[in-house]
Amino acid sequence: MNLVIGSFGIVLALAGALTGAVTIIVGIRSPRDRLQIIGARYAWVAFAGMCLSAFAMQRALITRDFSVQFVAEHGSSLTPPLYNVATMWSALEGSILLWGLILAGYLAVVAKKFSKRLSDPMVSWALVSMFLVMAFFALIMLGPANPFESFNPPVGYDGPGPNPLLQNHILVAFHPPMLYLGYIGFTVPFSFAVAALITGRLGEGWLLITRRWTLFSWGFLTAGIILGAWWAYDVLGWGGYWGWDPVENASLLPWLTGTAYLHSVLVQERRGLLRVWNLSLVCATFLLTILGTFITRSGIIASVHAFSEGGIGPWLLWFFSIVLFAVICLIFWRGEELRSQGGIDSPLSREGAFLANNLAFGGFAFVVLLGTVFPLIVEALQNRQISVGAPYFEKMSMPIGFSLLFLMAVAPILPWRKANTELVRDRIEWPAWGAVLSLVLVVLLGGRGLLPLLGFTFAGFAGTSAMRHLTLSARRNGWKGLVGRSNGGMVVHLGVVFLAIGLIGSSSYISQGSYSLQPGESIQFSESTITYVSSERLSFPNKIQERVQIDIDGSLLEPSIERFTASGQLVPSPSTRTSPVKDIQIALLDPPAGENKSIVIQVTKQPLLLWIWVGGFVMLMGTVLSAIPMQKRKAGRNKQRVRLSGKKDQEK
Amino acid sequence: MSVVFLVALVFGTLDSKDTKTGAERAAALASTIACPQCSGQPVSESSAPIAQVIRAEIKEQVDQGLSDSEIKGIYIQRYGEWVSLNPSSKGFDSIVWIAPFLIIGIALGGVTLAYSRRKSDSQGIELTKDEEEKVLAMRTAFEEESHSSQSSED
Amino acid sequence: MTVMKSGIIGLAVLGIAFIVLLATRTTQTNGPNYAIVGQQAPQIQGETVDGEDFELDEILLKNRSLPISDQTWVAVNFFASWCSGCVTEHSELLRFYEEGILRDDGIKCQTELIGVAFNDRLSDIENFFKKYGGDWPVLAGEETNRVAIDFSVLTAPETVLIAPNGLVVKKIVGPVSYDDLATGVTC
């Protein structure tokens, strides 16, 4: 039954998407407004179809319907309920189903939000683009990634359950969906960019109407990535939160271009510049999500996260190629029309800083992409296997990170068009003091090493600059001074500064060791005393847990190792003691072989690690603040935007 | 201010320990050697028994006085080049280190070229010093004002 | 053709190259390492599941004082109780253990089979053998990881064939068959 409903849902989604696209295109070409409006309604058909399929999958999972092959391969009667629901996105086919559901959701919301403007070709073409993307994903689900294949379970069959690493932490229920809300959300500004290219309306229009969507998607993408890091930290056992693994890099790439885009649009809105940059960045973001999915799921690059090798690779690659060339052709076709009127007057200006920002983020994306695919290039050209791992990415991202912090400090200070040195000197005084004081403080507290110290200096520089902006704004406008795009943005920057502090502290001053302990034995580790107190063994329906009690300076930590019965896989569960100053994480490497036997633990100390999560949280708060309008729009206000160039400005 | 900055920076840099202890060297090396069975994770970050053994081996080798490149060489010989996570800086592999700087250089060059071309193309109206200052003052005042009402920053 | 358009074309060419690169890659796994073949076998030393000590050198030393036809070939089978390939190959190993390798004239070559279980628990290994048969010596415990590294073992199962003089003549990655071993032994 679930099989039928599920498959029907996908077919419905495909039909809805294709019919919608065709209807709208006919409507635009003929032209018949009516058709464009009707075509948009098919978004609801697609959404209904995906809801049906998702519902069918969840029902199959919850009732342990093993006649559905996906459930037979990934479900189990032993899996706890919450993890059972999350099992849907614990493997390829279900993940694509989730993707389809979220995409259809965005389609429906776009159709609703723009319902008064459906006869506008810009909106229509955007919908066509989204319909086509939807159709592609529906096709995949009918082809190589079918979640509703049937299975003939033998009597008494019970599935193996999802991968144990996906069953022991609650973030499995949040990280993938939030990441998807982020990725898939960028389909909206991308589609409008395509529509802008097709209709030739290359001004600020498409940027303005997609502003909220971009912010929303970016927020979720950021949250998703940070939650992923938190999850890794909580589960892995050696204090790591980011491994520069190909799949992690795949999720970072769209974030990098997306962040650049988020900033770069400000320049186009204000001065109509950087148009090609903005189109390219948003298209790149979308393309990178497809490329990222390809890298994750095709198996061509080995990764600890790669959890499937279906036949989906070629499909994704074809889709990537088609979209890439469509975008290139569109940009080529529009050619000179894309060129902005006017240009950047002086590098020492807000526009100049944003351009530098684009270069920095673009460079960062290039580094990450190059490092990830370089082994493939070497293999193709020289038939050798090499690896490009964390050491490369860490070394390369450091100068870029410093540059970004510097830009964060300097850009809010620079005025538009051209800065005069008086002005800059005046505005930069506080942040400069902030930078120096941060450095002195860190040195006094014991921080050493040229690179970390530089990092802290830049972080102080950027943080003080953001605080300066916020303070000035709050002084003028009270509480309202903290909301709105520019102020919210400064709060996000503050979050980035905290994040940077956490990154620098935890990576530069990490210390780690593994120790064998007899019951009752203590060791000294970096100013702390660690004692092995006791151990116990607990049984659960799907796993056996060996847990030890470790005393560290008076508080008790309980790291454990779990062996999952269905697969025999061992999964460690480290335990962490956190404080704003440092995190100490203890992982159980070797459980006791019997009564009163020794254990082996790994201890990791990382200073300032908590600030990574604080920073992430502040970034999200800033995003929310950005979305709150500073003041209600008053009708008829058009006095502000007089451009010295005398061009006609837009009316709100 | 710059004096304070330089003093603090130099002090903080030079005061740090020059040589790493054996354990630190071993840990650093461990993060550059891949665990053979673990799809690209370094041995410092894998709980697989083989990773634990390699970590212990590395520590022994450091204590025995082998150099970093010698230790890496042992594992490369045993398993192949892919076990080193740091791409080599010689030969073809050095491209991965050089290319980013090259690309950023080209991009900066392109931007500078476009900028200077624009500068020389434009026929600016020459303002007198007074006029320039007036314009600047007007613009600054306008900037501050628009900051306060934030109408365009919604 | 403006600078911009030629730039776009350049980008398109790069894009094509990139896509071709991705399209021609196959699933990547770190290749099995056969470097050990043709080298002297590294030391194998450890305790078996039954508590006995085992040392490869003992066999090799004895070989030196025997005529060629009596010298022992050693097959080392790296496995784990939880690996499915190990179950597949077990019957082949059983055959090797019980029948041995026969020369053309019907004389049996001297062969020894030892198992090296890594990442495994004693109880699981014992159950494995109880279920599938066989009672050749199986090394287990901490030292097995060292042996696995020395032989560049990546996954289970892998089997190595060592000639009487200590030279590694063959390495089979994946489930081994009786014939794999038979064709390697000459006595």
XYZ file of N, CA and C in Angstrom, chain A residues 403-526:
372
model
N 42.269 37.539 5.974
C 41.811 38.604 5.077
C 40.343 38.904 5.296
N 39.556 37.854 5.493
C 38.130 38.068 5.683
C 37.870 38.835 6.973
N 38.596 38.496 8.036
C 38.420 39.229 9.281
C 38.780 40.698 9.070
N 39.865 40.912 8.341
C 40.294 42.282 8.071
C 39.213 43.048 7.311
N 38.657 42.406 6.276
C 37.618 43.067 5.495
C 36.398 43.355 6.352
N 36.067 42.390 7.236
C 34.924 42.584 8.114
C 35.104 43.821 8.973
N 36.368 44.066 9.369
C 36.628 45.222 10.218
C 36.534 46.510 9.422
N 37.041 46.469 8.226
C 37.269 47.695 7.482
C 36.066 48.143 6.650
N 35.321 47.186 6.110
C 34.236 47.541 5.199
C 33.164 48.439 5.816
N 32.692 48.166 7.045
C 31.642 49.031 7.584
C 32.130 50.461 7.793
N 33.444 50.631 7.890
C 33.993 51.961 8.132
C 34.088 52.761 6.844
N 34.320 52.082 5.747
C 34.526 52.788 4.499
C 33.215 53.331 3.970
N 33.238 54.543 3.493
C 32.032 55.072 2.882
C 31.919 54.601 1.448
N 30.746 54.819 0.880
C 30.560 54.472 -0.510
C 31.343 55.437 -1.387
N 31.632 54.993 -2.549
C 32.269 55.801 -3.593
C 33.742 56.062 -3.341
N 34.024 56.872 -2.378
C 35.436 57.198 -2.184
C 35.644 57.630 -0.755
N 36.726 57.148 -0.186
C 37.000 57.534 1.187
C 38.075 58.582 1.200
N 37.926 59.543 2.107
C 39.086 60.395 2.300
C 39.760 59.967 3.591
N 41.047 60.133 3.627
C 41.832 59.545 4.713
C 41.418 60.071 6.076
N 40.994 61.328 6.127
C 40.532 61.882 7.410
C 39.440 61.021 8.005
N 38.448 60.784 7.171
C 37.282 60.045 7.608
C 37.652 58.649 8.099
N 38.461 57.994 7.282
C 38.826 56.622 7.626
C 39.607 56.606 8.929
N 40.558 57.541 9.035
C 41.380 57.564 10.242
C 40.514 57.753 11.483
N 39.545 58.628 11.329
C 38.655 58.900 12.441
C 37.872 57.644 12.851
N 37.299 57.010 11.857
C 36.431 55.874 12.160
C 37.197 54.642 12.606
N 38.452 54.557 12.182
C 39.158 53.310 12.436
C 39.829 53.306 13.805
N 39.782 54.449 14.463
C 40.537 54.559 15.713
C 40.122 53.516 16.733
N 38.819 53.445 16.991
C 38.359 52.492 17.990
C 38.701 51.050 17.633
N 38.349 50.611 16.418
C 38.688 49.227 16.076
C 40.179 48.943 16.177
N 40.999 49.914 15.812
C 42.438 49.678 15.899
C 42.847 49.459 17.352
N 42.309 50.294 18.231
C 42.580 50.091 19.654
C 42.087 48.728 20.116
N 40.928 48.379 19.619
C 40.375 47.076 19.977
C 41.315 45.952 19.575
N 41.890 46.105 18.383
C 42.806 45.069 17.895
C 44.018 44.957 18.813
N 44.609 46.109 19.111
C 45.835 46.082 19.917
C 45.543 45.561 21.318
N 44.447 46.034 21.899
C 44.112 45.577 23.250
C 43.841 44.077 23.273
N 43.172 43.571 22.232
C 42.935 42.123 22.180
C 44.258 41.386 22.190
N 45.191 41.863 21.380
C 46.487 41.198 21.305
C 47.164 41.190 22.666
N 47.196 42.372 23.289
C 47.855 42.472 24.595
C 47.195 41.537 25.601
N 45.875 41.546 25.583
C 45.144 40.686 26.517
C 45.518 39.224 26.325
N 45.521 38.804 25.062
C 45.814 37.399 24.787
C 47.232 37.057 25.223
N 48.167 37.971 24.923
C 49.555 37.690 25.320
C 49.661 37.604 26.840
N 48.978 38.513 27.530
C 49.015 38.474 28.986
C 48.423 37.191 29.538
N 47.393 36.673 28.852
C 46.762 35.446 29.335
C 47.565 34.213 28.965
N 48.636 34.401 28.225
C 49.489 33.255 27.935
C 49.485 32.794 26.494
N 48.775 33.469 25.635
C 48.753 33.053 24.241
C 50.097 33.307 23.574
N 50.548 32.334 22.795
C 51.826 32.493 22.131
C 51.726 31.972 20.715
N 52.704 32.349 19.912
C 52.709 31.854 18.537
C 52.264 32.956 17.599
N 53.021 33.213 16.550
C 52.741 34.346 15.668
C 51.355 34.241 15.030
N 51.059 33.078 14.463
C 49.807 32.981 13.723
C 48.566 33.127 14.611
N 48.487 32.394 15.719
C 47.297 32.599 16.559
C 47.184 34.043 17.036
N 48.321 34.661 17.377
C 48.254 36.031 17.869
C 47.726 36.969 16.788
N 48.213 36.777 15.571
C 47.684 37.585 14.468
C 46.192 37.364 14.328
N 45.810 36.109 14.434
C 44.389 35.783 14.318
C 43.566 36.524 15.354
N 44.032 36.497 16.603
C 43.284 37.186 17.660
C 43.254 38.680 17.436
N 44.345 39.203 16.891
C 44.379 40.636 16.614
C 43.317 41.002 15.591
N 43.293 40.246 14.493
C 42.295 40.529 13.471
C 40.887 40.357 14.021
N 40.708 39.323 14.857
C 39.384 39.087 15.420
C 38.963 40.282 16.269
N 39.911 40.796 17.076
C 39.600 41.968 17.887
C 39.269 43.169 17.025
N 40.022 43.316 15.961
C 39.802 44.395 15.015
C 38.372 44.348 14.477
N 37.991 43.167 13.979
C 36.672 43.028 13.380
C 35.571 43.169 14.428
N 35.801 42.583 15.593
C 34.778 42.627 16.636
C 34.507 44.057 17.088
N 35.600 44.820 17.290
C 35.407 46.191 17.743
C 34.714 47.021 16.679
N 35.053 46.770 15.425
C 34.407 47.509 14.349
C 32.902 47.250 14.352
N 32.533 45.982 14.528
C 31.106 45.661 14.562
C 30.439 46.321 15.765
N 31.107 46.261 16.917
C 30.537 46.865 18.127
C 30.378 48.361 17.945
N 31.347 48.976 17.278
C 31.274 50.424 17.054
C 30.015 50.757 16.267
N 29.784 50.012 15.188
C 28.603 50.264 14.378
C 27.339 50.099 15.196
N 27.291 49.002 15.964
C 26.084 48.727 16.735
C 25.865 49.785 17.815
N 26.964 50.201 18.449
C 26.834 51.205 19.503
C 26.298 52.514 18.931
N 26.882 52.938 17.814
C 26.410 54.175 17.191
C 24.940 54.064 16.821
N 24.594 52.916 16.275
C 23.231 52.726 15.831
C 22.257 52.694 17.010
N 22.675 52.023 18.085
C 21.796 51.942 19.254
C 21.637 53.318 19.895
N 22.741 54.081 19.891
C 22.670 55.433 20.466
C 21.649 56.266 19.745
N 21.609 56.097 18.434
C 20.674 56.915 17.653
C 19.259 56.421 17.736
N 19.090 55.089 17.717
C 17.735 54.565 17.539
C 17.241 53.676 18.661
N 17.995 53.606 19.744
C 17.532 52.746 20.834
C 17.532 51.300 20.405
N 16.544 50.566 20.868
C 16.505 49.145 20.574
C 16.390 48.897 19.072
N 15.718 49.809 18.412
C 15.551 49.619 16.977
C 16.903 49.602 16.264
N 17.885 50.121 16.992
C 19.201 50.173 16.373
C 19.849 48.820 16.186
N 19.187 47.789 16.718
C 19.788 46.472 16.591
C 19.131 45.628 15.517
N 18.080 46.152 14.921
C 17.435 45.351 13.885
C 17.649 45.993 12.528
N 17.216 45.274 11.533
C 17.412 45.784 10.190
C 18.643 45.139 9.584
N 18.753 45.270 8.288
C 19.756 44.479 7.590
C 21.165 44.825 8.020
N 21.452 46.118 8.071
C 22.839 46.478 8.347
C 23.210 46.146 9.785
N 22.336 46.426 10.730
C 22.657 46.143 12.123
C 22.667 44.649 12.399
N 21.656 43.965 11.852
C 21.641 42.511 12.007
C 22.912 41.921 11.450
N 23.345 42.494 10.339
C 24.582 42.015 9.729
C 25.769 42.190 10.662
N 25.786 43.300 11.382
C 26.894 43.509 12.314
C 26.851 42.493 13.437
N 25.649 42.129 13.857
C 25.536 41.095 14.888
C 26.069 39.777 14.346
N 25.739 39.481 13.099
C 26.270 38.258 12.491
C 27.790 38.310 12.470
N 28.329 39.477 12.121
C 29.787 39.603 12.113
C 30.369 39.364 13.487
N 29.686 39.859 14.487
C 30.140 39.616 15.859
C 30.177 38.111 16.122
N 29.142 37.422 15.647
C 29.112 35.972 15.782
C 30.294 35.331 15.089
N 30.633 35.854 13.909
C 31.778 35.302 13.183
C 33.052 35.519 13.979
N 33.141 36.662 14.632
C 34.332 36.930 15.453
C 34.440 35.912 16.577
N 33.326 35.646 17.246
C 33.353 34.623 18.304
C 33.769 33.281 17.723
N 33.192 32.957 16.578
C 33.525 31.703 15.914
C 35.023 31.639 15.637
N 35.559 32.762 15.128
C 36.985 32.788 14.820
C 37.810 32.578 16.081
N 37.399 33.216 17.164
C 38.128 33.049 18.427
C 38.118 31.580 18.835
N 36.961 30.954 18.704
C 36.867 29.539 19.037
C 37.747 28.689 18.146
N 37.749 28.982 16.851
C 38.552 28.201 15.917
C 40.037 28.354 16.216
N 40.463 29.603 16.411
C 41.884 29.838 16.642
C 42.324 29.200 17.951
N 41.540 29.431 19.011
C 41.927 28.879 20.312
C 41.997 27.371 20.285
N 40.955 26.735 19.735
C 40.904 25.277 19.824
C 41.936 24.621 18.928
N 42.239 25.216 17.789
C 43.182 24.525 16.909
C 44.627 24.839 17.240
N 44.897 26.044 17.767
C 46.302 26.383 18.010
C 46.825 25.800 19.303
N 45.947 25.627 20.278
C 46.452 25.231 21.600
C 45.907 23.890 22.040
N 45.605 23.030 21.092
C 45.039 21.726 21.427
C 46.117 20.833 22.025
N 45.735 20.070 23.049
C 46.662 19.030 23.507
C 45.871 17.746 23.734
N 46.522 16.650 23.465
C 45.809 15.380 23.393
C 46.707 14.254 23.876
N 46.128 13.240 24.468
C 46.953 12.090 24.834
C 46.073 10.895 25.102
N 46.610 9.702 24.927
C 45.832 8.518 25.320
C 46.533 7.808 26.462
N 45.750 7.308 27.369
C 46.268 6.765 28.613
C 45.581 5.467 28.967
N 46.360 4.565 29.544
C 45.799 3.325 30.040
C 45.638 3.464 31.550
N 44.457 3.143 32.038
C 44.195 3.338 33.461
C 43.651 2.084 34.105
N 44.188 1.748 35.263
C 43.597 0.697 36.091
C 42.486 1.314 36.909
N 41.539 0.489 37.385
C 40.476 1.064 38.222
C 41.095 1.793 39.408
N 40.655 3.015 39.625
C 41.154 3.787 40.752
C 42.409 4.579 40.435
N 43.037 4.319 39.280
C 44.289 4.995 38.975
C 44.036 6.413 38.470
N 44.973 7.328 38.756
C 44.856 8.714 38.289
C 46.041 9.091 37.436
N 45.812 10.028 36.553
C 46.951 10.613 35.831
C 46.786 12.114 35.792
N 47.917 12.784 35.524
C 47.887 14.234 35.372
C 47.887 14.573 33.897
N 46.933 15.392 33.506
C 46.917 15.829 32.127
C 46.720 17.323 32.120
N 47.773 18.060 31.763
C 47.638 19.494 31.553
C 46.813 20.176 32.661
